[in-house]
PDB file of C-alpha atoms in Angstrom:
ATOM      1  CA  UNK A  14      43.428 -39.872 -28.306  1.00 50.00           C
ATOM      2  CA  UNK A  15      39.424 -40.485 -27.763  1.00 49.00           C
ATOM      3  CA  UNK A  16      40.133 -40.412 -23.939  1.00 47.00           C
ATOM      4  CA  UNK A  17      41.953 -37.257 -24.583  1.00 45.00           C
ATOM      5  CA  UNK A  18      39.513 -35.644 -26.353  1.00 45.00           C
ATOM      6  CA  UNK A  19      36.334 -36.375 -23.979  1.00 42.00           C
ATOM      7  CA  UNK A  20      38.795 -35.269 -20.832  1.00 44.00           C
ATOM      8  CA  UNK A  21      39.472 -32.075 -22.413  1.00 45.00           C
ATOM      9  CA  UNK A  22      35.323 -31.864 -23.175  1.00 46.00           C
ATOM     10  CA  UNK A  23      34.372 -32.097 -19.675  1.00 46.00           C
ATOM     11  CA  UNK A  24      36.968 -29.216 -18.705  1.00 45.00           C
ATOM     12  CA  UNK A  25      35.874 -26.761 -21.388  1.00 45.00           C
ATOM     13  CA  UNK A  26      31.946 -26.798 -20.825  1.00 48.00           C
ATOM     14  CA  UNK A  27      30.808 -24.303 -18.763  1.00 48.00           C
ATOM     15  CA  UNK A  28      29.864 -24.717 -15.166  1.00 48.00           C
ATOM     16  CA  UNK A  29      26.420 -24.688 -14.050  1.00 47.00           C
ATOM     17  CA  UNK A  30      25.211 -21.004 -12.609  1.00 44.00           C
ATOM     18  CA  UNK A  31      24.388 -21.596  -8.958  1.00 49.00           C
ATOM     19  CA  UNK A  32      21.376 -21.069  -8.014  1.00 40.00           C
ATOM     20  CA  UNK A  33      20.360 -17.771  -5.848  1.00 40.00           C
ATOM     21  CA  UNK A  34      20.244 -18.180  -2.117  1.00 46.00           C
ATOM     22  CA  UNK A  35      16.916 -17.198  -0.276  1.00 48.00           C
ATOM     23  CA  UNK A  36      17.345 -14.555   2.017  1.00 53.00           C
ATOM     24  CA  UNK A  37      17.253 -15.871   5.711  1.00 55.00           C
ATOM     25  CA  UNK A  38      15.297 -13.545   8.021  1.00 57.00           C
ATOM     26  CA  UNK A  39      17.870 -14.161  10.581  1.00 59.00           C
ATOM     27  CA  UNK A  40      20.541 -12.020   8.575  1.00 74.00           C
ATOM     28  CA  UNK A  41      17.597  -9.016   8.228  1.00 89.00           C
ATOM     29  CA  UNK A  42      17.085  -6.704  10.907  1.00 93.00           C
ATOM     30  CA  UNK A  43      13.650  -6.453  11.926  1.00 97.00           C
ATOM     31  CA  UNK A  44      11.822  -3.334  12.416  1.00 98.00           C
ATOM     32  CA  UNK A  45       8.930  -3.267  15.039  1.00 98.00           C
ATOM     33  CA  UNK A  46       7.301   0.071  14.068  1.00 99.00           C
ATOM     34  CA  UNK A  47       7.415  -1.091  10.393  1.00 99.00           C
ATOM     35  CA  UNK A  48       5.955  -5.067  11.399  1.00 99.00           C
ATOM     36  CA  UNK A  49       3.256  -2.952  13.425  1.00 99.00           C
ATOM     37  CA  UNK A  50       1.457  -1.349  10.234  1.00 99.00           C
ATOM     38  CA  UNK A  51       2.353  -4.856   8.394  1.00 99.00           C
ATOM     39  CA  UNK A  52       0.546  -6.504  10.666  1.00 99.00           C
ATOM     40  CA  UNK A  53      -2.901  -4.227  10.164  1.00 98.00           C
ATOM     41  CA  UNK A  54      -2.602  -6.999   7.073  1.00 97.00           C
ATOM     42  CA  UNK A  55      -3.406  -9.499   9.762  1.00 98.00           C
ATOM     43  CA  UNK A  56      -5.797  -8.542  11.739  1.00 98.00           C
ATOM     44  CA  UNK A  57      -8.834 -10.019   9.383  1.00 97.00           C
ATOM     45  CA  UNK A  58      -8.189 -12.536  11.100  1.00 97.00           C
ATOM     46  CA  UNK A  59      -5.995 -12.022  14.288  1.00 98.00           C
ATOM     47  CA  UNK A  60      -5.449  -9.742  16.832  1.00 98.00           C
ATOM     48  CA  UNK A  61      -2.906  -9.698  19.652  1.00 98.00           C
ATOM     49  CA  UNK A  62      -4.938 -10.255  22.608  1.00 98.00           C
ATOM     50  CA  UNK A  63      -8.257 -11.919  21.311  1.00 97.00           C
ATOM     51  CA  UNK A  64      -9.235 -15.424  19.314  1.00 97.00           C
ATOM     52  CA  UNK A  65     -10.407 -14.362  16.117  1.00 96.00           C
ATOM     53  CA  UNK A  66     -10.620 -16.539  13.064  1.00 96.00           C
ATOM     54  CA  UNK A  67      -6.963 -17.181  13.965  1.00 97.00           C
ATOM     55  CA  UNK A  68      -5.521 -17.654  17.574  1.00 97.00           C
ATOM     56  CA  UNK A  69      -4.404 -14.786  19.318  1.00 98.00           C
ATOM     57  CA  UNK A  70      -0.707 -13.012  18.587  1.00 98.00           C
ATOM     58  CA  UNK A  71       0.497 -12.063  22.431  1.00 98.00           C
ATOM     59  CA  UNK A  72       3.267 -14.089  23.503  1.00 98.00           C
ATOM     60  CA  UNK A  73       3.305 -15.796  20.248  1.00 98.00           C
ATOM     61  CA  UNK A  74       7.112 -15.761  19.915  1.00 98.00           C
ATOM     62  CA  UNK A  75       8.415 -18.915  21.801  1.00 98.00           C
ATOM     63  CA  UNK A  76       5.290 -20.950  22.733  1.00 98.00           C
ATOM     64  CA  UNK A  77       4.417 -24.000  21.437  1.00 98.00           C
ATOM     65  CA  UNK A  78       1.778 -24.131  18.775  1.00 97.00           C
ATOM     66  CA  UNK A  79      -1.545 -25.085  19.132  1.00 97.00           C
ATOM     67  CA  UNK A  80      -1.881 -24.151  22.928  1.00 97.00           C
ATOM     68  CA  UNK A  81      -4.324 -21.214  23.443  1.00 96.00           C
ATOM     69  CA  UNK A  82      -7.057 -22.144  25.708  1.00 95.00           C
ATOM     70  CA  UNK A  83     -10.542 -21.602  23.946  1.00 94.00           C
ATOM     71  CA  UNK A  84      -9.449 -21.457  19.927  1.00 96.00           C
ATOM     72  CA  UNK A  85     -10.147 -24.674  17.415  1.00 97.00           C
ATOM     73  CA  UNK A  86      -6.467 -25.716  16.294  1.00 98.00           C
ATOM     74  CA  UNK A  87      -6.533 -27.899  13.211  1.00 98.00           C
ATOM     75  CA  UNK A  88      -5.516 -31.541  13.927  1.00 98.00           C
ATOM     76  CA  UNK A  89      -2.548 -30.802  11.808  1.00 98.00           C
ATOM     77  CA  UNK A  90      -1.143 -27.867  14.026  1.00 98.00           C
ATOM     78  CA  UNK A  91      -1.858 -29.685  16.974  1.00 97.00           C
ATOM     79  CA  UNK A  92       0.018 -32.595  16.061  1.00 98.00           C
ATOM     80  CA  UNK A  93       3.122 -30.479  14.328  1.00 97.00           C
ATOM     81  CA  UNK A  94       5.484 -30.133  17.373  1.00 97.00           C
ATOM     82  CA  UNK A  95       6.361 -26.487  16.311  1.00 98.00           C
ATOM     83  CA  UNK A  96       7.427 -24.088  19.278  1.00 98.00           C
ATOM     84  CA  UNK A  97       7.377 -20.649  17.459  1.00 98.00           C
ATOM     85  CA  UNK A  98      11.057 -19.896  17.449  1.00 98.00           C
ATOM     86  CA  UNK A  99      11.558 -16.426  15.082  1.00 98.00           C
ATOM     87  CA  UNK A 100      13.232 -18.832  12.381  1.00 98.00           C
ATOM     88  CA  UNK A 101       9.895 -20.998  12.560  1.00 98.00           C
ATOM     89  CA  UNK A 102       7.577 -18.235  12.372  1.00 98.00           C
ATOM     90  CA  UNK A 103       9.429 -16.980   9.287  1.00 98.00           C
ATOM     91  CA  UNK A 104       9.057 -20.351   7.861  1.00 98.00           C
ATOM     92  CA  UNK A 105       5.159 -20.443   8.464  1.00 98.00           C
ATOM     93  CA  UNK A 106       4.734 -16.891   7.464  1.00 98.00           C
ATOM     94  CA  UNK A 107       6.714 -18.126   3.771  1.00 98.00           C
ATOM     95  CA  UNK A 108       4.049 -20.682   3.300  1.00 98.00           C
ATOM     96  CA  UNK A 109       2.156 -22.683   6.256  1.00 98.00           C
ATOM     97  CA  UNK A 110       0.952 -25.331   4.039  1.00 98.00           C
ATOM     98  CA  UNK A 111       4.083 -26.417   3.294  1.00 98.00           C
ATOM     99  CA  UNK A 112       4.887 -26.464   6.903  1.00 98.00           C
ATOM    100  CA  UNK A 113       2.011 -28.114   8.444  1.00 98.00           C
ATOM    101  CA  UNK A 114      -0.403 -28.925   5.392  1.00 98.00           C
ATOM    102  CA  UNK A 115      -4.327 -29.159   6.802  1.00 98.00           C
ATOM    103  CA  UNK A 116      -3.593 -26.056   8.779  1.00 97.00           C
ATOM    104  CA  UNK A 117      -6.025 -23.309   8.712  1.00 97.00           C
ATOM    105  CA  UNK A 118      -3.909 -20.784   7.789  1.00 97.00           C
ATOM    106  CA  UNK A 119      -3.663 -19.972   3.878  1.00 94.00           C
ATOM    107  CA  UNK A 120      -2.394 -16.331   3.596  1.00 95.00           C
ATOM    108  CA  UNK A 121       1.602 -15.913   3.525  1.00 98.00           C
ATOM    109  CA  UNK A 122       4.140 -13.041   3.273  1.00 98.00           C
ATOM    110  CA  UNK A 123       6.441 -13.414   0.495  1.00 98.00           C
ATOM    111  CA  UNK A 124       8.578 -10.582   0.958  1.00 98.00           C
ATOM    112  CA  UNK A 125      12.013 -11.378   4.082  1.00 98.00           C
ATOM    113  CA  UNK A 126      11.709  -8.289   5.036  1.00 98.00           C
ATOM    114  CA  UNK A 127       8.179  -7.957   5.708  1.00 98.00           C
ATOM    115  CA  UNK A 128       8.876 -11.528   7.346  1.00 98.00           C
ATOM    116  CA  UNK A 129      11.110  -9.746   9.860  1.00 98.00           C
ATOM    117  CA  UNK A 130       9.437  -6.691  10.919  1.00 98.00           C
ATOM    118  CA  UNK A 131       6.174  -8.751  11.763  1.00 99.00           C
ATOM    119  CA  UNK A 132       8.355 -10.847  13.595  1.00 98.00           C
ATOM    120  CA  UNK A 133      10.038  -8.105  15.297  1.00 98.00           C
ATOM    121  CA  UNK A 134       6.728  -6.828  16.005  1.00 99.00           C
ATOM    122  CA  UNK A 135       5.320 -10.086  17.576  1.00 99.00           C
ATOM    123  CA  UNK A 136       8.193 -10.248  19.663  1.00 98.00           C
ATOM    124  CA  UNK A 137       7.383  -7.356  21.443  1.00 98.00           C
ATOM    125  CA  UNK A 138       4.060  -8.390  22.256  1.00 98.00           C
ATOM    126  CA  UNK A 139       4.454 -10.348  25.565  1.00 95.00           C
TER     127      UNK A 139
END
């Protein structure tokens, strides 16, 4: 009768909520004109076709990292790997010191969609 009664526990307790999903950028539709004014936000410290504080934005979208002639990489960006794929820009632009920590780069975008208009934006830029 115990083993009865401590079977029939486990089936009456409740099941554990599950936890939201973040939204993946890939599943938002980007929108250039939009990811143009976001990235005025950007431009303290980047511009498309100029080093600034931060490396230069034209052709960003599916180059490796840490390959601009004439800009001072961190050690830790130029030994990440990272070719900037949409997927890993969104990633970076979430938080890039949880992708490469001792990068330069503090400042992050936590809204998805803002993610995906500056991405559509970049992508234009080639």
């Amino acid at each position: 009768m115990a083993i009865l009664s401590i079977a029939m526990a486990g089936l009456s307790a409740k099941p554990k909520p599950k936890a939201a999903k973040p939204v993946a950028v890939a599943t938002l539709a980007g929108n250039a004109v939009r990811g143009k004014a976001l990235y005025q936000s950007c431009t303290g410290c980047h511009s498309i076709d100029e080093n600034e504080v931060g490396p230069k934005h034209r052709g960003v979208v599916g180059r490796h990292s840490a390959i601009i002639p004439g800009y001072a990489y961190s050690p830790a960006l130029k030994q990440s790997g990272i070719v900037w794929t949409p997927a890993m820009i969104d990633r970076w632009l979430t938080n890039p010191q949880k992708l490469v920590p001792g990068a330069k780069m503090f400042f992050s975008v936590s809204n998805p969609q803002s993610r995906a208009d500056i991405i559509a934006y970049l992508a234009e830029q080639k």
